[in-house]
């Protein structure tokens, strides 16, 4: 199925070169051997410029040892991994209920999954082990930029007050690893949110994305709102261009 | 136990009037009759200026029908309810694991609980039913201000694409109810985060708070950082004063 999907993507890129700069691969993450082969095939034969995985993968966190070979390979290729969060309505928010109501699992659960995945990759040492790894988060780093000081403070607090060893094995402070992630602009048109993310990770770690075609106007709304929200940021044109295209060209190593 | 705690709080306020403007009540939420009596006693006899509850309460969401009498009473008193999130490490982030690792349940789970509680109060119609209700969230509205457009977009999308009826029974758009919450400044010193919250809910819905004594310097760090982060906001002095004290005076109806 992954091969089939990737072949069709390759065909689209080939057919519409004015529309698509490149594609990224879907992977059969239930089988790491098959995954590594499909990464090689996608990048070398189909000319893909990265891969996309979910979080969690079959209910497992991204720092599970079985996934490390993928990080090693993508680190060697020096091409990015997109992480897309997943959670369904049967992941209840309350122990007295069977299902998540009012789409809470989706609206906030997905960003939570992203925050959890980032945290796992930081403290398990995956980013320490593969400092070259380029990971792109969805929804602009979810709640990480907004809660920057909570993250910094909580692990300091745990260390000072109860001798927690979360930082063991890390050579930098935890927040520095959180800043290694690249974050897309898919918060759908919030200049204050993007400005908060910019303050956290800088223009060079923000990548234009709109979540097309997911919106009430089949993609047009979020594209319009996202472009506008970046244009309205109080940063210079060079930085806006970085967000809109230069960072992607660089990260995907596209021909200029 | 609630009475005991409240009596001791009242004693402290009486003893140190230069330090404490007022206290808010702990409540025995397992028993609504006892809760309502303790609200009356706290406000009328102990001169308390609000109450604090947790989310969830005994694993139940805040919109459970059994909690409505509290909202009705606090609405009548026109005094605020503080909501503090709770979640423990045994609330695992992954179905393949028994416990939450690296304090994810706390660092991000608590803000998630706040976002979930706010969403439940919005769509269940509690804020529609009690438009006068003043609710104060912790951690500056958690991820709500940052994800404002995701909230707006997701429910529009659900309505347009699959005819979801989440907005039924609400007279305003959902995001307007989210803006009814008052949010404390306890994100521990992030001017970009506070600025994002300010853009979302305005200066009149932000209240100075530091989460004392919870930090690695037993309270001094977050007090210092929070004050500094508000002072550095690009807003006028009148609005800063609102955040630092005027909003609290008004909301708690303290003698000027």
mmCIF file of N, CA and C in Angstrom, chain A residues 139-256:
data_model
loop_
_atom_site.group_PDB
_atom_site.id
_atom_site.type_symbol
_atom_site.label_atom_id
_atom_site.label_comp_id
_atom_site.label_asym_id
_atom_site.label_seq_id
_atom_site.Cartn_x
_atom_site.Cartn_y
_atom_site.Cartn_z
ATOM 1 N N UNK A 139 0.993 21.866 13.055
ATOM 2 C CA UNK A 139 0.336 22.837 13.934
ATOM 3 C C UNK A 139 1.340 23.689 14.700
ATOM 4 N N UNK A 140 2.418 24.031 13.984
ATOM 5 C CA UNK A 140 3.379 25.006 14.506
ATOM 6 C C UNK A 140 3.927 24.642 15.891
ATOM 7 N N UNK A 141 4.302 23.373 16.016
ATOM 8 C CA UNK A 141 4.870 22.938 17.297
ATOM 9 C C UNK A 141 3.845 22.746 18.386
ATOM 10 N N UNK A 142 2.576 22.686 17.986
ATOM 11 C CA UNK A 142 1.444 22.533 18.914
ATOM 12 C C UNK A 142 1.564 23.516 20.082
ATOM 13 N N UNK A 143 1.585 23.064 21.307
ATOM 14 C CA UNK A 143 1.587 24.036 22.407
ATOM 15 C C UNK A 143 2.992 24.363 22.917
ATOM 16 N N UNK A 144 4.009 23.827 22.276
ATOM 17 C CA UNK A 144 5.382 24.010 22.768
ATOM 18 C C UNK A 144 5.817 25.492 22.816
ATOM 19 N N UNK A 145 5.648 26.259 21.729
ATOM 20 C CA UNK A 145 6.111 27.660 21.796
ATOM 21 C C UNK A 145 5.385 28.467 22.881
ATOM 22 N N UNK A 146 4.083 28.250 23.001
ATOM 23 C CA UNK A 146 3.280 29.004 23.984
ATOM 24 C C UNK A 146 3.712 28.680 25.407
ATOM 25 N N UNK A 147 4.069 27.426 25.639
ATOM 26 C CA UNK A 147 4.398 26.968 26.994
ATOM 27 C C UNK A 147 5.900 26.830 27.221
ATOM 28 N N UNK A 148 6.691 27.538 26.444
ATOM 29 C CA UNK A 148 8.147 27.439 26.554
ATOM 30 C C UNK A 148 8.643 27.497 27.997
ATOM 31 N N UNK A 149 8.220 28.503 28.732
ATOM 32 C CA UNK A 149 8.736 28.682 30.092
ATOM 33 C C UNK A 149 8.203 27.620 31.055
ATOM 34 N N UNK A 150 7.023 27.061 30.729
ATOM 35 C CA UNK A 150 6.521 25.962 31.546
ATOM 36 C C UNK A 150 7.416 24.738 31.379
ATOM 37 N N UNK A 151 7.855 24.498 30.154
ATOM 38 C CA UNK A 151 8.737 23.367 29.886
ATOM 39 C C UNK A 151 10.064 23.557 30.627
ATOM 40 N N UNK A 152 10.662 24.716 30.435
ATOM 41 C CA UNK A 152 11.939 25.001 31.097
ATOM 42 C C UNK A 152 11.787 24.855 32.612
ATOM 43 N N UNK A 153 10.750 25.510 33.138
ATOM 44 C CA UNK A 153 10.562 25.540 34.586
ATOM 45 C C UNK A 153 10.259 24.185 35.195
ATOM 46 N N UNK A 154 9.449 23.398 34.519
ATOM 47 C CA UNK A 154 8.987 22.128 35.106
ATOM 48 C C UNK A 154 10.152 21.152 35.316
ATOM 49 N N UNK A 155 11.058 21.076 34.342
ATOM 50 C CA UNK A 155 12.157 20.115 34.492
ATOM 51 C C UNK A 155 13.230 20.629 35.452
ATOM 52 N N UNK A 156 13.394 21.944 35.519
ATOM 53 C CA UNK A 156 14.275 22.511 36.542
ATOM 54 C C UNK A 156 13.725 22.202 37.930
ATOM 55 N N UNK A 157 12.426 22.440 38.059
ATOM 56 C CA UNK A 157 11.728 22.217 39.322
ATOM 57 C C UNK A 157 11.859 20.759 39.763
ATOM 58 N N UNK A 158 11.637 19.847 38.840
ATOM 59 C CA UNK A 158 11.694 18.411 39.156
ATOM 60 C C UNK A 158 13.107 18.014 39.608
ATOM 61 N N UNK A 159 14.093 18.634 38.997
ATOM 62 C CA UNK A 159 15.481 18.336 39.331
ATOM 63 C C UNK A 159 15.839 18.883 40.722
ATOM 64 N N UNK A 160 15.482 20.138 40.956
ATOM 65 C CA UNK A 160 15.854 20.795 42.207
ATOM 66 C C UNK A 160 15.072 20.227 43.389
ATOM 67 N N UNK A 161 13.765 20.047 43.205
ATOM 68 C CA UNK A 161 12.937 19.665 44.348
ATOM 69 C C UNK A 161 12.878 18.177 44.635
ATOM 70 N N UNK A 162 13.026 17.346 43.596
ATOM 71 C CA UNK A 162 12.975 15.914 43.907
ATOM 72 C C UNK A 162 14.056 15.104 43.191
ATOM 73 N N UNK A 163 15.095 15.800 42.776
ATOM 74 C CA UNK A 163 16.246 15.092 42.234
ATOM 75 C C UNK A 163 15.972 14.257 40.999
ATOM 76 N N UNK A 164 14.962 14.637 40.217
ATOM 77 C CA UNK A 164 14.642 13.885 38.992
ATOM 78 C C UNK A 164 15.812 13.952 38.015
ATOM 79 N N UNK A 165 15.975 12.879 37.243
ATOM 80 C CA UNK A 165 17.161 12.762 36.373
ATOM 81 C C UNK A 165 16.810 12.863 34.893
ATOM 82 N N UNK A 166 15.762 13.608 34.569
ATOM 83 C CA UNK A 166 15.322 13.660 33.168
ATOM 84 C C UNK A 166 16.425 14.154 32.231
ATOM 85 N N UNK A 167 17.272 15.008 32.744
ATOM 86 C CA UNK A 167 18.293 15.626 31.882
ATOM 87 C C UNK A 167 19.514 14.733 31.677
ATOM 88 N N UNK A 168 19.531 13.594 32.377
ATOM 89 C CA UNK A 168 20.683 12.698 32.271
ATOM 90 C C UNK A 168 20.864 12.218 30.828
ATOM 91 N N UNK A 169 22.104 12.261 30.367
ATOM 92 C CA UNK A 169 22.385 11.793 29.016
ATOM 93 C C UNK A 169 22.221 12.876 27.959
ATOM 94 N N UNK A 170 21.711 14.031 28.375
ATOM 95 C CA UNK A 170 21.570 15.140 27.419
ATOM 96 C C UNK A 170 22.736 16.110 27.619
ATOM 97 N N UNK A 171 23.312 16.578 26.542
ATOM 98 C CA UNK A 171 24.453 17.494 26.667
ATOM 99 C C UNK A 171 24.023 18.960 26.646
ATOM 100 N N UNK A 172 22.755 19.197 26.236
ATOM 101 C CA UNK A 172 22.236 20.562 26.228
ATOM 102 C C UNK A 172 21.022 20.619 27.152
ATOM 103 N N UNK A 173 20.545 21.829 27.440
ATOM 104 C CA UNK A 173 19.333 21.935 28.257
ATOM 105 C C UNK A 173 18.150 21.450 27.402
ATOM 106 N N UNK A 174 17.153 20.825 28.043
ATOM 107 C CA UNK A 174 16.043 20.234 27.273
ATOM 108 C C UNK A 174 15.431 21.181 26.246
ATOM 109 N N UNK A 175 15.247 22.444 26.622
ATOM 110 C CA UNK A 175 14.550 23.353 25.703
ATOM 111 C C UNK A 175 15.325 23.540 24.395
ATOM 112 N N UNK A 176 16.641 23.375 24.443
ATOM 113 C CA UNK A 176 17.439 23.510 23.215
ATOM 114 C C UNK A 176 17.082 22.423 22.200
ATOM 115 N N UNK A 177 16.748 21.241 22.695
ATOM 116 C CA UNK A 177 16.320 20.171 21.781
ATOM 117 C C UNK A 177 14.944 20.491 21.202
ATOM 118 N N UNK A 178 14.059 21.029 22.052
ATOM 119 C CA UNK A 178 12.728 21.409 21.541
ATOM 120 C C UNK A 178 12.860 22.447 20.417
ATOM 121 N N UNK A 179 13.901 23.252 20.492
ATOM 122 C CA UNK A 179 14.110 24.278 19.462
ATOM 123 C C UNK A 179 14.724 23.704 18.189
ATOM 124 N N UNK A 180 15.140 22.450 18.209
ATOM 125 C CA UNK A 180 15.703 21.817 17.011
ATOM 126 C C UNK A 180 14.620 21.427 16.003
ATOM 127 N N UNK A 181 13.405 21.261 16.482
ATOM 128 C CA UNK A 181 12.313 20.899 15.571
ATOM 129 C C UNK A 181 12.007 22.046 14.614
ATOM 130 N N UNK A 182 11.616 21.683 13.415
ATOM 131 C CA UNK A 182 11.073 22.642 12.467
ATOM 132 C C UNK A 182 9.557 22.573 12.612
ATOM 133 N N UNK A 183 8.912 23.709 12.491
ATOM 134 C CA UNK A 183 7.469 23.737 12.742
ATOM 135 C C UNK A 183 6.734 24.357 11.566
ATOM 136 N N UNK A 184 5.649 23.738 11.156
ATOM 137 C CA UNK A 184 4.914 24.314 10.032
ATOM 138 C C UNK A 184 3.999 25.445 10.509
ATOM 139 N N UNK A 185 3.485 26.210 9.568
ATOM 140 C CA UNK A 185 2.672 27.388 9.940
ATOM 141 C C UNK A 185 1.184 27.055 10.032
ATOM 142 N N UNK A 186 0.857 25.765 10.087
ATOM 143 C CA UNK A 186 -0.547 25.367 10.017
ATOM 144 C C UNK A 186 -1.310 25.561 11.330
ATOM 145 N N UNK A 187 -1.337 26.816 11.791
ATOM 146 C CA UNK A 187 -2.314 27.166 12.831
ATOM 147 C C UNK A 187 -3.365 28.076 12.199
ATOM 148 N N UNK A 188 -3.389 28.062 10.869
ATOM 149 C CA UNK A 188 -4.558 28.500 10.106
ATOM 150 C C UNK A 188 -4.879 29.985 10.107
ATOM 151 N N UNK A 189 -3.868 30.798 10.380
ATOM 152 C CA UNK A 189 -4.139 32.223 10.221
ATOM 153 C C UNK A 189 -4.060 33.030 11.494
ATOM 154 N N UNK A 190 -3.145 32.658 12.390
ATOM 155 C CA UNK A 190 -3.004 33.401 13.635
ATOM 156 C C UNK A 190 -1.652 34.100 13.680
ATOM 157 N N UNK A 191 -1.640 35.400 13.384
ATOM 158 C CA UNK A 191 -0.388 36.153 13.477
ATOM 159 C C UNK A 191 0.167 36.150 14.906
ATOM 160 N N UNK A 192 -0.675 36.310 15.938
ATOM 161 C CA UNK A 192 -0.122 36.247 17.302
ATOM 162 C C UNK A 192 0.507 34.880 17.614
ATOM 163 N N UNK A 193 -0.109 33.819 17.137
ATOM 164 C CA UNK A 193 0.447 32.478 17.350
ATOM 165 C C UNK A 193 1.768 32.308 16.621
ATOM 166 N N UNK A 194 1.807 32.722 15.363
ATOM 167 C CA UNK A 194 3.050 32.610 14.587
ATOM 168 C C UNK A 194 4.160 33.463 15.199
ATOM 169 N N UNK A 195 3.776 34.620 15.716
ATOM 170 C CA UNK A 195 4.756 35.502 16.344
ATOM 171 C C UNK A 195 5.337 34.859 17.600
ATOM 172 N N UNK A 196 4.489 34.170 18.316
ATOM 173 C CA UNK A 196 4.930 33.425 19.506
ATOM 174 C C UNK A 196 5.892 32.308 19.079
ATOM 175 N N UNK A 197 5.566 31.588 18.011
ATOM 176 C CA UNK A 197 6.436 30.523 17.508
ATOM 177 C C UNK A 197 7.756 31.092 17.007
ATOM 178 N N UNK A 198 7.685 32.219 16.329
ATOM 179 C CA UNK A 198 8.887 32.894 15.813
ATOM 180 C C UNK A 198 9.828 33.252 16.966
ATOM 181 N N UNK A 199 9.259 33.755 18.052
ATOM 182 C CA UNK A 199 10.077 34.107 19.216
ATOM 183 C C UNK A 199 10.729 32.864 19.809
ATOM 184 N N UNK A 200 10.055 31.743 19.660
ATOM 185 C CA UNK A 200 10.571 30.495 20.241
ATOM 186 C C UNK A 200 11.660 29.871 19.381
ATOM 187 N N UNK A 201 11.386 29.691 18.084
ATOM 188 C CA UNK A 201 12.306 28.892 17.269
ATOM 189 C C UNK A 201 12.984 29.673 16.149
ATOM 190 N N UNK A 202 12.572 30.918 15.924
ATOM 191 C CA UNK A 202 13.208 31.727 14.887
ATOM 192 C C UNK A 202 12.633 31.464 13.505
ATOM 193 N N UNK A 203 12.853 32.410 12.597
ATOM 194 C CA UNK A 203 12.309 32.308 11.231
ATOM 195 C C UNK A 203 12.859 31.089 10.504
ATOM 196 N N UNK A 204 14.076 30.678 10.828
ATOM 197 C CA UNK A 204 14.695 29.576 10.085
ATOM 198 C C UNK A 204 14.129 28.203 10.452
ATOM 199 N N UNK A 205 13.264 28.154 11.468
ATOM 200 C CA UNK A 205 12.644 26.876 11.833
ATOM 201 C C UNK A 205 11.131 26.882 11.616
ATOM 202 N N UNK A 206 10.655 27.832 10.819
ATOM 203 C CA UNK A 206 9.226 27.878 10.473
ATOM 204 C C UNK A 206 9.065 27.600 8.980
ATOM 205 N N UNK A 207 8.119 26.748 8.648
ATOM 206 C CA UNK A 207 7.908 26.367 7.253
ATOM 207 C C UNK A 207 6.456 26.577 6.855
ATOM 208 N N UNK A 208 6.271 27.257 5.743
ATOM 209 C CA UNK A 208 4.920 27.500 5.250
ATOM 210 C C UNK A 208 4.172 26.184 5.006
ATOM 211 N N UNK A 209 2.977 26.083 5.540
ATOM 212 C CA UNK A 209 2.088 24.944 5.296
ATOM 213 C C UNK A 209 0.692 25.364 5.699
ATOM 214 N N UNK A 210 -0.303 24.773 5.047
ATOM 215 C CA UNK A 210 -1.683 25.232 5.282
ATOM 216 C C UNK A 210 -2.646 24.116 5.677
ATOM 217 N N UNK A 211 -2.200 22.851 5.574
ATOM 218 C CA UNK A 211 -3.075 21.719 5.880
ATOM 219 C C UNK A 211 -4.112 21.472 4.781
ATOM 220 N N UNK A 212 -3.847 21.938 3.590
ATOM 221 C CA UNK A 212 -4.723 21.708 2.445
ATOM 222 C C UNK A 212 -5.029 20.223 2.285
ATOM 223 N N UNK A 213 -6.252 19.811 1.980
ATOM 224 C CA UNK A 213 -7.458 20.618 1.746
ATOM 225 C C UNK A 213 -8.380 20.662 2.958
ATOM 226 N N UNK A 214 -7.771 20.539 4.147
ATOM 227 C CA UNK A 214 -8.593 20.441 5.342
ATOM 228 C C UNK A 214 -9.089 21.805 5.826
ATOM 229 N N UNK A 215 -10.206 22.261 5.366
ATOM 230 C CA UNK A 215 -10.911 23.395 5.972
ATOM 231 C C UNK A 215 -12.323 23.478 5.395
ATOM 232 N N UNK A 216 -13.115 24.395 5.883
ATOM 233 C CA UNK A 216 -14.529 24.445 5.496
ATOM 234 C C UNK A 216 -14.732 24.929 4.061
ATOM 235 N N UNK A 217 -13.656 25.395 3.423
ATOM 236 C CA UNK A 217 -13.752 25.808 2.010
ATOM 237 C C UNK A 217 -12.837 24.937 1.148
ATOM 238 N N UNK A 218 -12.630 23.716 1.565
ATOM 239 C CA UNK A 218 -11.856 22.716 0.821
ATOM 240 C C UNK A 218 -10.436 23.179 0.524
ATOM 241 N N UNK A 219 -9.862 23.915 1.430
ATOM 242 C CA UNK A 219 -8.464 24.314 1.308
ATOM 243 C C UNK A 219 -8.246 25.796 1.091
ATOM 244 N N UNK A 220 -9.189 26.448 0.481
ATOM 245 C CA UNK A 220 -8.972 27.860 0.139
ATOM 246 C C UNK A 220 -8.883 28.771 1.363
ATOM 247 N N UNK A 221 -9.676 28.440 2.362
ATOM 248 C CA UNK A 221 -9.716 29.291 3.550
ATOM 249 C C UNK A 221 -8.379 29.328 4.298
ATOM 250 N N UNK A 222 -7.817 28.152 4.580
ATOM 251 C CA UNK A 222 -6.572 28.122 5.349
ATOM 252 C C UNK A 222 -5.391 28.633 4.538
ATOM 253 N N UNK A 223 -5.426 28.420 3.226
ATOM 254 C CA UNK A 223 -4.354 28.977 2.399
ATOM 255 C C UNK A 223 -4.399 30.501 2.488
ATOM 256 N N UNK A 224 -5.593 31.048 2.287
ATOM 257 C CA UNK A 224 -5.770 32.505 2.326
ATOM 258 C C UNK A 224 -5.374 33.052 3.708
ATOM 259 N N UNK A 225 -5.908 32.450 4.754
ATOM 260 C CA UNK A 225 -5.653 32.947 6.109
ATOM 261 C C UNK A 225 -4.188 32.801 6.517
ATOM 262 N N UNK A 226 -3.571 31.686 6.106
ATOM 263 C CA UNK A 226 -2.186 31.456 6.515
ATOM 264 C C UNK A 226 -1.244 32.434 5.831
ATOM 265 N N UNK A 227 -1.437 32.625 4.524
ATOM 266 C CA UNK A 227 -0.593 33.590 3.798
ATOM 267 C C UNK A 227 -0.726 34.971 4.439
ATOM 268 N N UNK A 228 -1.967 35.368 4.666
ATOM 269 C CA UNK A 228 -2.222 36.680 5.246
ATOM 270 C C UNK A 228 -1.567 36.826 6.629
ATOM 271 N N UNK A 229 -1.660 35.783 7.428
ATOM 272 C CA UNK A 229 -1.130 35.870 8.798
ATOM 273 C C UNK A 229 0.393 35.975 8.808
ATOM 274 N N UNK A 230 1.053 35.360 7.824
ATOM 275 C CA UNK A 230 2.518 35.484 7.740
ATOM 276 C C UNK A 230 2.877 36.877 7.238
ATOM 277 N N UNK A 231 2.132 37.338 6.230
ATOM 278 C CA UNK A 231 2.398 38.682 5.694
ATOM 279 C C UNK A 231 2.244 39.749 6.782
ATOM 280 N N UNK A 232 1.337 39.503 7.723
ATOM 281 C CA UNK A 232 1.091 40.505 8.774
ATOM 282 C C UNK A 232 2.066 40.410 9.952
ATOM 283 N N UNK A 233 2.959 39.432 9.920
ATOM 284 C CA UNK A 233 3.941 39.332 11.014
ATOM 285 C C UNK A 233 4.895 40.519 10.966
ATOM 286 N N UNK A 234 5.283 40.975 12.145
ATOM 287 C CA UNK A 234 6.187 42.115 12.243
ATOM 288 C C UNK A 234 7.646 41.648 12.150
ATOM 289 N N UNK A 235 7.988 41.099 10.988
ATOM 290 C CA UNK A 235 9.360 40.648 10.715
ATOM 291 C C UNK A 235 9.730 41.146 9.326
ATOM 292 N N UNK A 236 11.003 41.095 8.987
ATOM 293 C CA UNK A 236 11.380 41.666 7.692
ATOM 294 C C UNK A 236 11.070 40.717 6.527
ATOM 295 N N UNK A 237 11.131 41.269 5.308
ATOM 296 C CA UNK A 237 10.737 40.500 4.120
ATOM 297 C C UNK A 237 11.631 39.288 3.882
ATOM 298 N N UNK A 238 12.890 39.424 4.244
ATOM 299 C CA UNK A 238 13.817 38.304 4.075
ATOM 300 C C UNK A 238 13.358 37.108 4.921
ATOM 301 N N UNK A 239 12.940 37.422 6.146
ATOM 302 C CA UNK A 239 12.476 36.342 7.030
ATOM 303 C C UNK A 239 11.156 35.750 6.535
ATOM 304 N N UNK A 240 10.291 36.606 6.024
ATOM 305 C CA UNK A 240 9.028 36.082 5.464
ATOM 306 C C UNK A 240 9.311 35.145 4.303
ATOM 307 N N UNK A 241 10.280 35.531 3.472
ATOM 308 C CA UNK A 241 10.638 34.684 2.331
ATOM 309 C C UNK A 241 11.222 33.347 2.808
ATOM 310 N N UNK A 242 11.966 33.410 3.908
ATOM 311 C CA UNK A 242 12.492 32.165 4.491
ATOM 312 C C UNK A 242 11.338 31.224 4.845
ATOM 313 N N UNK A 243 10.328 31.806 5.501
ATOM 314 C CA UNK A 243 9.187 30.991 5.931
ATOM 315 C C UNK A 243 8.405 30.471 4.716
ATOM 316 N N UNK A 244 8.192 31.361 3.752
ATOM 317 C CA UNK A 244 7.388 30.979 2.587
ATOM 318 C C UNK A 244 8.095 29.967 1.684
ATOM 319 N N UNK A 245 9.415 30.109 1.489
ATOM 320 C CA UNK A 245 10.049 29.191 0.551
ATOM 321 C C UNK A 245 11.498 28.807 0.825
ATOM 322 N N UNK A 246 12.316 29.758 1.294
ATOM 323 C CA UNK A 246 13.745 29.452 1.397
ATOM 324 C C UNK A 246 14.044 28.281 2.339
ATOM 325 N N UNK A 247 13.360 28.248 3.476
ATOM 326 C CA UNK A 247 13.613 27.156 4.426
ATOM 327 C C UNK A 247 13.284 25.796 3.809
ATOM 328 N N UNK A 248 12.193 25.749 3.070
ATOM 329 C CA UNK A 248 11.808 24.489 2.435
ATOM 330 C C UNK A 248 12.828 24.078 1.377
ATOM 331 N N UNK A 249 13.250 25.046 0.563
ATOM 332 C CA UNK A 249 14.278 24.747 -0.454
ATOM 333 C C UNK A 249 15.524 24.159 0.205
ATOM 334 N N UNK A 250 15.914 24.767 1.309
ATOM 335 C CA UNK A 250 17.134 24.353 2.002
ATOM 336 C C UNK A 250 16.967 22.968 2.651
ATOM 337 N N UNK A 251 15.853 22.823 3.376
ATOM 338 C CA UNK A 251 15.634 21.591 4.123
ATOM 339 C C UNK A 251 15.441 20.404 3.196
ATOM 340 N N UNK A 252 14.748 20.624 2.100
ATOM 341 C CA UNK A 252 14.504 19.535 1.143
ATOM 342 C C UNK A 252 15.635 19.447 0.122
ATOM 343 N N UNK A 253 16.584 20.353 0.242
ATOM 344 C CA UNK A 253 17.716 20.444 -0.705
ATOM 345 C C UNK A 253 17.198 20.385 -2.138
ATOM 346 N N UNK A 254 16.298 21.310 -2.428
ATOM 347 C CA UNK A 254 15.736 21.397 -3.776
ATOM 348 C C UNK A 254 16.679 22.175 -4.675
ATOM 349 N N UNK A 255 16.716 21.863 -5.956
ATOM 350 C CA UNK A 255 17.506 22.680 -6.872
ATOM 351 C C UNK A 255 16.946 24.109 -6.854
ATOM 352 N N UNK A 256 17.797 25.102 -6.669
ATOM 353 C CA UNK A 256 17.325 26.498 -6.594
ATOM 354 C C UNK A 256 16.754 26.906 -7.963
#
